[in-house]
JSON list of C-alpha atoms in Angstrom, two decimals:
[
{"chain": "A", "resi": 1, "resn": "MET", "atom": "CA", "xyz": [-18.74, 8.53, 6.60]},
{"chain": "A", "resi": 2, "resn": "LYS", "atom": "CA", "xyz": [-22.00, 6.63, 7.03]},
{"chain": "A", "resi": 3, "resn": "PHE", "atom": "CA", "xyz": [-24.81, 7.79, 9.25]},
{"chain": "A", "resi": 4, "resn": "CYS", "atom": "CA", "xyz": [-28.31, 6.71, 10.26]},
{"chain": "A", "resi": 5, "resn": "VAL", "atom": "CA", "xyz": [-30.89, 8.06, 12.66]},
{"chain": "A", "resi": 6, "resn": "ILE", "atom": "CA", "xyz": [-32.18, 5.18, 14.47]},
{"chain": "A", "resi": 7, "resn": "ALA", "atom": "CA", "xyz": [-34.76, 6.84, 16.91]},
{"chain": "A", "resi": 8, "resn": "SER", "atom": "CA", "xyz": [-35.59, 10.52, 17.26]},
{"chain": "A", "resi": 9, "resn": "GLY", "atom": "CA", "xyz": [-38.40, 11.83, 19.50]},
{"chain": "A", "resi": 10, "resn": "SER", "atom": "CA", "xyz": [-39.66, 11.97, 23.10]},
{"chain": "A", "resi": 11, "resn": "LYS", "atom": "CA", "xyz": [-39.64, 8.14, 23.43]},
{"chain": "A", "resi": 12, "resn": "GLY", "atom": "CA", "xyz": [-36.06, 7.89, 22.63]},
{"chain": "A", "resi": 13, "resn": "ASN", "atom": "CA", "xyz": [-32.96, 8.94, 20.50]},
{"chain": "A", "resi": 14, "resn": "MET", "atom": "CA", "xyz": [-30.07, 7.19, 19.01]},
{"chain": "A", "resi": 15, "resn": "THR", "atom": "CA", "xyz": [-28.07, 7.89, 15.97]},
{"chain": "A", "resi": 16, "resn": "TYR", "atom": "CA", "xyz": [-25.28, 5.72, 14.20]},
{"chain": "A", "resi": 17, "resn": "ILE", "atom": "CA", "xyz": [-22.21, 7.10, 12.74]},
{"chain": "A", "resi": 18, "resn": "GLU", "atom": "CA", "xyz": [-19.40, 5.02, 11.01]},
{"chain": "A", "resi": 19, "resn": "THR", "atom": "CA", "xyz": [-16.06, 5.91, 9.85]},
{"chain": "A", "resi": 20, "resn": "LYS", "atom": "CA", "xyz": [-13.27, 3.61, 8.61]},
{"chain": "A", "resi": 21, "resn": "GLU", "atom": "CA", "xyz": [-12.11, 3.20, 12.32]},
{"chain": "A", "resi": 22, "resn": "ALA", "atom": "CA", "xyz": [-15.09, 4.21, 14.57]},
{"chain": "A", "resi": 23, "resn": "ARG", "atom": "CA", "xyz": [-18.62, 2.85, 14.89]},
{"chain": "A", "resi": 24, "resn": "ILE", "atom": "CA", "xyz": [-20.37, 5.79, 17.14]},
{"chain": "A", "resi": 25, "resn": "LEU", "atom": "CA", "xyz": [-23.65, 6.20, 18.80]},
{"chain": "A", "resi": 26, "resn": "ILE", "atom": "CA", "xyz": [-24.94, 9.38, 19.72]},
{"chain": "A", "resi": 27, "resn": "ASP", "atom": "CA", "xyz": [-27.32, 9.21, 22.63]},
{"chain": "A", "resi": 28, "resn": "ALA", "atom": "CA", "xyz": [-28.63, 5.86, 24.18]},
{"chain": "A", "resi": 29, "resn": "GLY", "atom": "CA", "xyz": [-32.35, 6.51, 24.56]},
{"chain": "A", "resi": 30, "resn": "ILE", "atom": "CA", "xyz": [-33.64, 3.10, 23.20]},
{"chain": "A", "resi": 31, "resn": "THR", "atom": "CA", "xyz": [-32.21, -0.42, 23.83]},
{"chain": "A", "resi": 32, "resn": "LEU", "atom": "CA", "xyz": [-29.69, -2.06, 21.51]},
{"chain": "A", "resi": 33, "resn": "SER", "atom": "CA", "xyz": [-32.57, -4.65, 20.97]},
{"chain": "A", "resi": 34, "resn": "GLU", "atom": "CA", "xyz": [-34.88, -2.05, 19.57]},
{"chain": "A", "resi": 35, "resn": "ALA", "atom": "CA", "xyz": [-31.89, -0.55, 17.55]},
{"chain": "A", "resi": 36, "resn": "LYS", "atom": "CA", "xyz": [-31.17, -3.69, 15.97]},
{"chain": "A", "resi": 37, "resn": "THR", "atom": "CA", "xyz": [-34.91, -4.40, 15.05]},
{"chain": "A", "resi": 38, "resn": "ARG", "atom": "CA", "xyz": [-34.86, -1.02, 13.45]},
{"chain": "A", "resi": 39, "resn": "GLN", "atom": "CA", "xyz": [-31.36, -1.41, 11.66]},
{"chain": "A", "resi": 40, "resn": "PRO", "atom": "CA", "xyz": [-30.52, -5.04, 11.39]},
{"chain": "A", "resi": 41, "resn": "GLU", "atom": "CA", "xyz": [-27.62, -4.53, 9.00]},
{"chain": "A", "resi": 42, "resn": "ILE", "atom": "CA", "xyz": [-25.58, -2.39, 11.81]},
{"chain": "A", "resi": 43, "resn": "ASP", "atom": "CA", "xyz": [-23.58, -4.73, 14.12]},
{"chain": "A", "resi": 44, "resn": "PHE", "atom": "CA", "xyz": [-23.83, -2.89, 17.22]},
{"chain": "A", "resi": 45, "resn": "SER", "atom": "CA", "xyz": [-21.21, -5.01, 19.14]},
{"chain": "A", "resi": 46, "resn": "LEU", "atom": "CA", "xyz": [-18.71, -3.17, 17.03]},
{"chain": "A", "resi": 47, "resn": "VAL", "atom": "CA", "xyz": [-19.69, 0.26, 18.68]},
{"chain": "A", "resi": 48, "resn": "THR", "atom": "CA", "xyz": [-16.48, 2.10, 19.64]},
{"chain": "A", "resi": 49, "resn": "ASP", "atom": "CA", "xyz": [-17.73, 5.40, 20.95]},
{"chain": "A", "resi": 50, "resn": "ILE", "atom": "CA", "xyz": [-20.86, 6.61, 22.56]},
{"chain": "A", "resi": 51, "resn": "PHE", "atom": "CA", "xyz": [-21.57, 10.71, 22.67]},
{"chain": "A", "resi": 52, "resn": "ILE", "atom": "CA", "xyz": [-24.14, 12.04, 24.88]},
{"chain": "A", "resi": 53, "resn": "THR", "atom": "CA", "xyz": [-25.93, 15.20, 23.98]},
{"chain": "A", "resi": 54, "resn": "HIS", "atom": "CA", "xyz": [-27.70, 15.99, 27.36]},
{"chain": "A", "resi": 55, "resn": "GLU", "atom": "CA", "xyz": [-28.99, 14.16, 30.44]},
{"chain": "A", "resi": 56, "resn": "HIS", "atom": "CA", "xyz": [-32.75, 14.03, 29.56]},
{"chain": "A", "resi": 57, "resn": "ASN", "atom": "CA", "xyz": [-34.15, 10.56, 29.97]},
{"chain": "A", "resi": 58, "resn": "ASP", "atom": "CA", "xyz": [-35.02, 10.25, 26.12]},
{"chain": "A", "resi": 59, "resn": "HIS", "atom": "CA", "xyz": [-31.12, 10.45, 25.58]},
{"chain": "A", "resi": 60, "resn": "THR", "atom": "CA", "xyz": [-29.70, 8.55, 28.49]},
{"chain": "A", "resi": 61, "resn": "ARG", "atom": "CA", "xyz": [-32.50, 5.94, 29.43]},
{"chain": "A", "resi": 62, "resn": "TYR", "atom": "CA", "xyz": [-30.49, 3.14, 28.25]},
{"chain": "A", "resi": 63, "resn": "LEU", "atom": "CA", "xyz": [-26.95, 4.27, 28.52]},
{"chain": "A", "resi": 64, "resn": "ARG", "atom": "CA", "xyz": [-25.96, 2.02, 31.25]},
{"chain": "A", "resi": 65, "resn": "THR", "atom": "CA", "xyz": [-26.91, -1.17, 29.34]},
{"chain": "A", "resi": 66, "resn": "VAL", "atom": "CA", "xyz": [-25.51, 0.20, 26.05]},
{"chain": "A", "resi": 67, "resn": "ALA", "atom": "CA", "xyz": [-22.25, 0.80, 27.72]},
{"chain": "A", "resi": 68, "resn": "LYS", "atom": "CA", "xyz": [-22.22, -2.55, 29.31]},
{"chain": "A", "resi": 69, "resn": "LYS", "atom": "CA", "xyz": [-23.02, -4.24, 26.07]},
{"chain": "A", "resi": 70, "resn": "THR", "atom": "CA", "xyz": [-20.74, -2.58, 23.83]},
{"chain": "A", "resi": 71, "resn": "ASN", "atom": "CA", "xyz": [-17.83, -1.61, 26.25]},
{"chain": "A", "resi": 72, "resn": "ALA", "atom": "CA", "xyz": [-17.68, 1.77, 24.08]},
{"chain": "A", "resi": 73, "resn": "ASN", "atom": "CA", "xyz": [-15.90, 4.76, 25.09]},
{"chain": "A", "resi": 74, "resn": "ILE", "atom": "CA", "xyz": [-18.20, 7.27, 26.50]},
{"chain": "A", "resi": 75, "resn": "TYR", "atom": "CA", "xyz": [-18.12, 11.08, 26.13]},
{"chain": "A", "resi": 76, "resn": "LEU", "atom": "CA", "xyz": [-20.24, 13.55, 27.77]},
{"chain": "A", "resi": 77, "resn": "HIS", "atom": "CA", "xyz": [-20.13, 16.91, 29.46]},
{"chain": "A", "resi": 78, "resn": "LYS", "atom": "CA", "xyz": [-19.24, 17.00, 33.33]},
{"chain": "A", "resi": 79, "resn": "LYS", "atom": "CA", "xyz": [-22.53, 18.81, 34.16]},
{"chain": "A", "resi": 80, "resn": "VAL", "atom": "CA", "xyz": [-24.45, 16.07, 32.31]},
{"chain": "A", "resi": 81, "resn": "PHE", "atom": "CA", "xyz": [-22.65, 13.48, 34.18]},
{"chain": "A", "resi": 82, "resn": "ALA", "atom": "CA", "xyz": [-23.48, 15.18, 37.39]},
{"chain": "A", "resi": 83, "resn": "LYS", "atom": "CA", "xyz": [-27.26, 15.10, 36.56]},
{"chain": "A", "resi": 84, "resn": "LEU", "atom": "CA", "xyz": [-27.34, 11.49, 35.46]},
{"chain": "A", "resi": 85, "resn": "PRO", "atom": "CA", "xyz": [-29.30, 8.82, 37.91]},
{"chain": "A", "resi": 86, "resn": "THR", "atom": "CA", "xyz": [-27.04, 7.21, 40.30]},
{"chain": "A", "resi": 87, "resn": "ASP", "atom": "CA", "xyz": [-27.17, 3.80, 38.76]},
{"chain": "A", "resi": 88, "resn": "ILE", "atom": "CA", "xyz": [-26.20, 5.10, 35.40]},
{"chain": "A", "resi": 89, "resn": "LYS", "atom": "CA", "xyz": [-23.13, 6.94, 37.06]},
{"chain": "A", "resi": 90, "resn": "ALA", "atom": "CA", "xyz": [-22.11, 4.11, 38.99]},
{"chain": "A", "resi": 91, "resn": "GLU", "atom": "CA", "xyz": [-22.01, 1.96, 35.71]},
{"chain": "A", "resi": 92, "resn": "LEU", "atom": "CA", "xyz": [-19.93, 4.43, 33.79]},
{"chain": "A", "resi": 93, "resn": "LYS", "atom": "CA", "xyz": [-17.26, 4.29, 36.46]},
{"chain": "A", "resi": 94, "resn": "ASN", "atom": "CA", "xyz": [-16.64, 0.82, 35.14]},
{"chain": "A", "resi": 95, "resn": "HIS", "atom": "CA", "xyz": [-16.04, 2.05, 31.57]},
{"chain": "A", "resi": 96, "resn": "ASN", "atom": "CA", "xyz": [-13.79, 4.49, 29.74]},
{"chain": "A", "resi": 97, "resn": "THR", "atom": "CA", "xyz": [-15.75, 7.68, 30.45]},
{"chain": "A", "resi": 98, "resn": "ALA", "atom": "CA", "xyz": [-14.33, 11.12, 29.39]},
{"chain": "A", "resi": 99, "resn": "PHE", "atom": "CA", "xyz": [-15.59, 14.60, 29.74]},
{"chain": "A", "resi": 100, "resn": "ILE", "atom": "CA", "xyz": [-15.86, 16.82, 26.67]},
{"chain": "A", "resi": 101, "resn": "GLU", "atom": "CA", "xyz": [-16.62, 20.55, 27.03]},
{"chain": "A", "resi": 102, "resn": "GLU", "atom": "CA", "xyz": [-18.94, 22.92, 24.98]},
{"chain": "A", "resi": 103, "resn": "ASN", "atom": "CA", "xyz": [-17.12, 24.60, 21.89]},
{"chain": "A", "resi": 104, "resn": "GLY", "atom": "CA", "xyz": [-14.20, 22.37, 21.76]},
{"chain": "A", "resi": 105, "resn": "HIS", "atom": "CA", "xyz": [-12.22, 20.60, 19.26]},
{"chain": "A", "resi": 106, "resn": "TYR", "atom": "CA", "xyz": [-11.07, 16.99, 19.68]},
{"chain": "A", "resi": 107, "resn": "GLN", "atom": "CA", "xyz": [-9.22, 14.27, 17.41]},
{"chain": "A", "resi": 108, "resn": "PHE", "atom": "CA", "xyz": [-10.45, 10.66, 17.78]},
{"chain": "A", "resi": 109, "resn": "LYS", "atom": "CA", "xyz": [-9.20, 7.84, 15.91]},
{"chain": "A", "resi": 110, "resn": "ASP", "atom": "CA", "xyz": [-9.82, 8.93, 12.14]},
{"chain": "A", "resi": 111, "resn": "PHE", "atom": "CA", "xyz": [-12.36, 11.71, 12.84]},
{"chain": "A", "resi": 112, "resn": "ASP", "atom": "CA", "xyz": [-12.18, 15.44, 14.41]},
{"chain": "A", "resi": 113, "resn": "LEU", "atom": "CA", "xyz": [-15.10, 16.39, 16.46]},
{"chain": "A", "resi": 114, "resn": "LEU", "atom": "CA", "xyz": [-16.07, 19.87, 17.14]},
{"chain": "A", "resi": 115, "resn": "THR", "atom": "CA", "xyz": [-18.63, 20.39, 20.03]},
{"chain": "A", "resi": 116, "resn": "LEU", "atom": "CA", "xyz": [-21.32, 23.14, 20.03]},
{"chain": "A", "resi": 117, "resn": "GLY", "atom": "CA", "xyz": [-22.94, 24.52, 23.14]},
{"chain": "A", "resi": 118, "resn": "LEU", "atom": "CA", "xyz": [-26.51, 24.67, 22.47]},
{"chain": "A", "resi": 119, "resn": "SER", "atom": "CA", "xyz": [-29.45, 26.31, 24.40]},
{"chain": "A", "resi": 120, "resn": "HIS", "atom": "CA", "xyz": [-31.91, 23.87, 26.11]},
{"chain": "A", "resi": 121, "resn": "ASP", "atom": "CA", "xyz": [-33.36, 23.11, 29.50]},
{"chain": "A", "resi": 122, "resn": "ALA", "atom": "CA", "xyz": [-30.65, 20.88, 30.49]},
{"chain": "A", "resi": 123, "resn": "ALA", "atom": "CA", "xyz": [-27.35, 21.11, 32.51]},
{"chain": "A", "resi": 124, "resn": "SER", "atom": "CA", "xyz": [-25.49, 21.36, 29.21]},
{"chain": "A", "resi": 125, "resn": "ASN", "atom": "CA", "xyz": [-26.45, 20.33, 25.76]},
{"chain": "A", "resi": 126, "resn": "LEU", "atom": "CA", "xyz": [-23.87, 19.44, 23.18]},
{"chain": "A", "resi": 127, "resn": "GLY", "atom": "CA", "xyz": [-24.20, 19.42, 19.25]},
{"chain": "A", "resi": 128, "resn": "TYR", "atom": "CA", "xyz": [-21.68, 17.68, 17.30]},
{"chain": "A", "resi": 129, "resn": "VAL", "atom": "CA", "xyz": [-19.74, 18.36, 14.05]},
{"chain": "A", "resi": 130, "resn": "PHE", "atom": "CA", "xyz": [-17.89, 14.89, 13.01]},
{"chain": "A", "resi": 131, "resn": "SER", "atom": "CA", "xyz": [-15.37, 15.23, 10.12]},
{"chain": "A", "resi": 132, "resn": "SER", "atom": "CA", "xyz": [-13.52, 12.40, 8.53]},
{"chain": "A", "resi": 133, "resn": "ASN", "atom": "CA", "xyz": [-11.73, 11.97, 5.28]},
{"chain": "A", "resi": 134, "resn": "GLY", "atom": "CA", "xyz": [-13.33, 15.15, 3.61]},
{"chain": "A", "resi": 135, "resn": "SER", "atom": "CA", "xyz": [-16.76, 14.61, 4.81]},
{"chain": "A", "resi": 136, "resn": "SER", "atom": "CA", "xyz": [-18.64, 16.37, 7.74]},
{"chain": "A", "resi": 137, "resn": "LEU", "atom": "CA", "xyz": [-21.85, 15.61, 9.57]},
{"chain": "A", "resi": 138, "resn": "ALA", "atom": "CA", "xyz": [-23.45, 18.26, 12.13]},
{"chain": "A", "resi": 139, "resn": "TYR", "atom": "CA", "xyz": [-25.84, 16.64, 14.73]},
{"chain": "A", "resi": 140, "resn": "VAL", "atom": "CA", "xyz": [-27.89, 19.15, 16.62]},
{"chain": "A", "resi": 141, "resn": "THR", "atom": "CA", "xyz": [-30.89, 18.21, 18.74]},
{"chain": "A", "resi": 142, "resn": "ASP", "atom": "CA", "xyz": [-33.09, 19.74, 21.32]},
{"chain": "A", "resi": 143, "resn": "THR", "atom": "CA", "xyz": [-32.31, 23.38, 20.98]}
]
């Protein structure tokens, strides 16, 4: 498993994780153009999945355009979806979007995912533990 924190902070958040079968983004708080500038060796057109931690703008500002450009599957908590701006919700209806719950266990492609319910001033804030081929990565933000 490979990973790279592309942006972290109040101006935008995005992290990239790669397994043999998946190319994952956590959050979409910066543009893909900015992500490419910061990490030119990553082919963002191959992104398969986007996981959203919570609805704050620095995590979702560019979700609509990132989803459109990658056509990736999108996973988020239903409370987070409810709090998103109308234009983002409308765009997500055109994509494979699924709801995930706090403290859940999921199997995707070649990785397992544990979701963690975190405390934050958001409708829901998820932390993630990705596991694949004997490696694990925990991702926690804004808690």
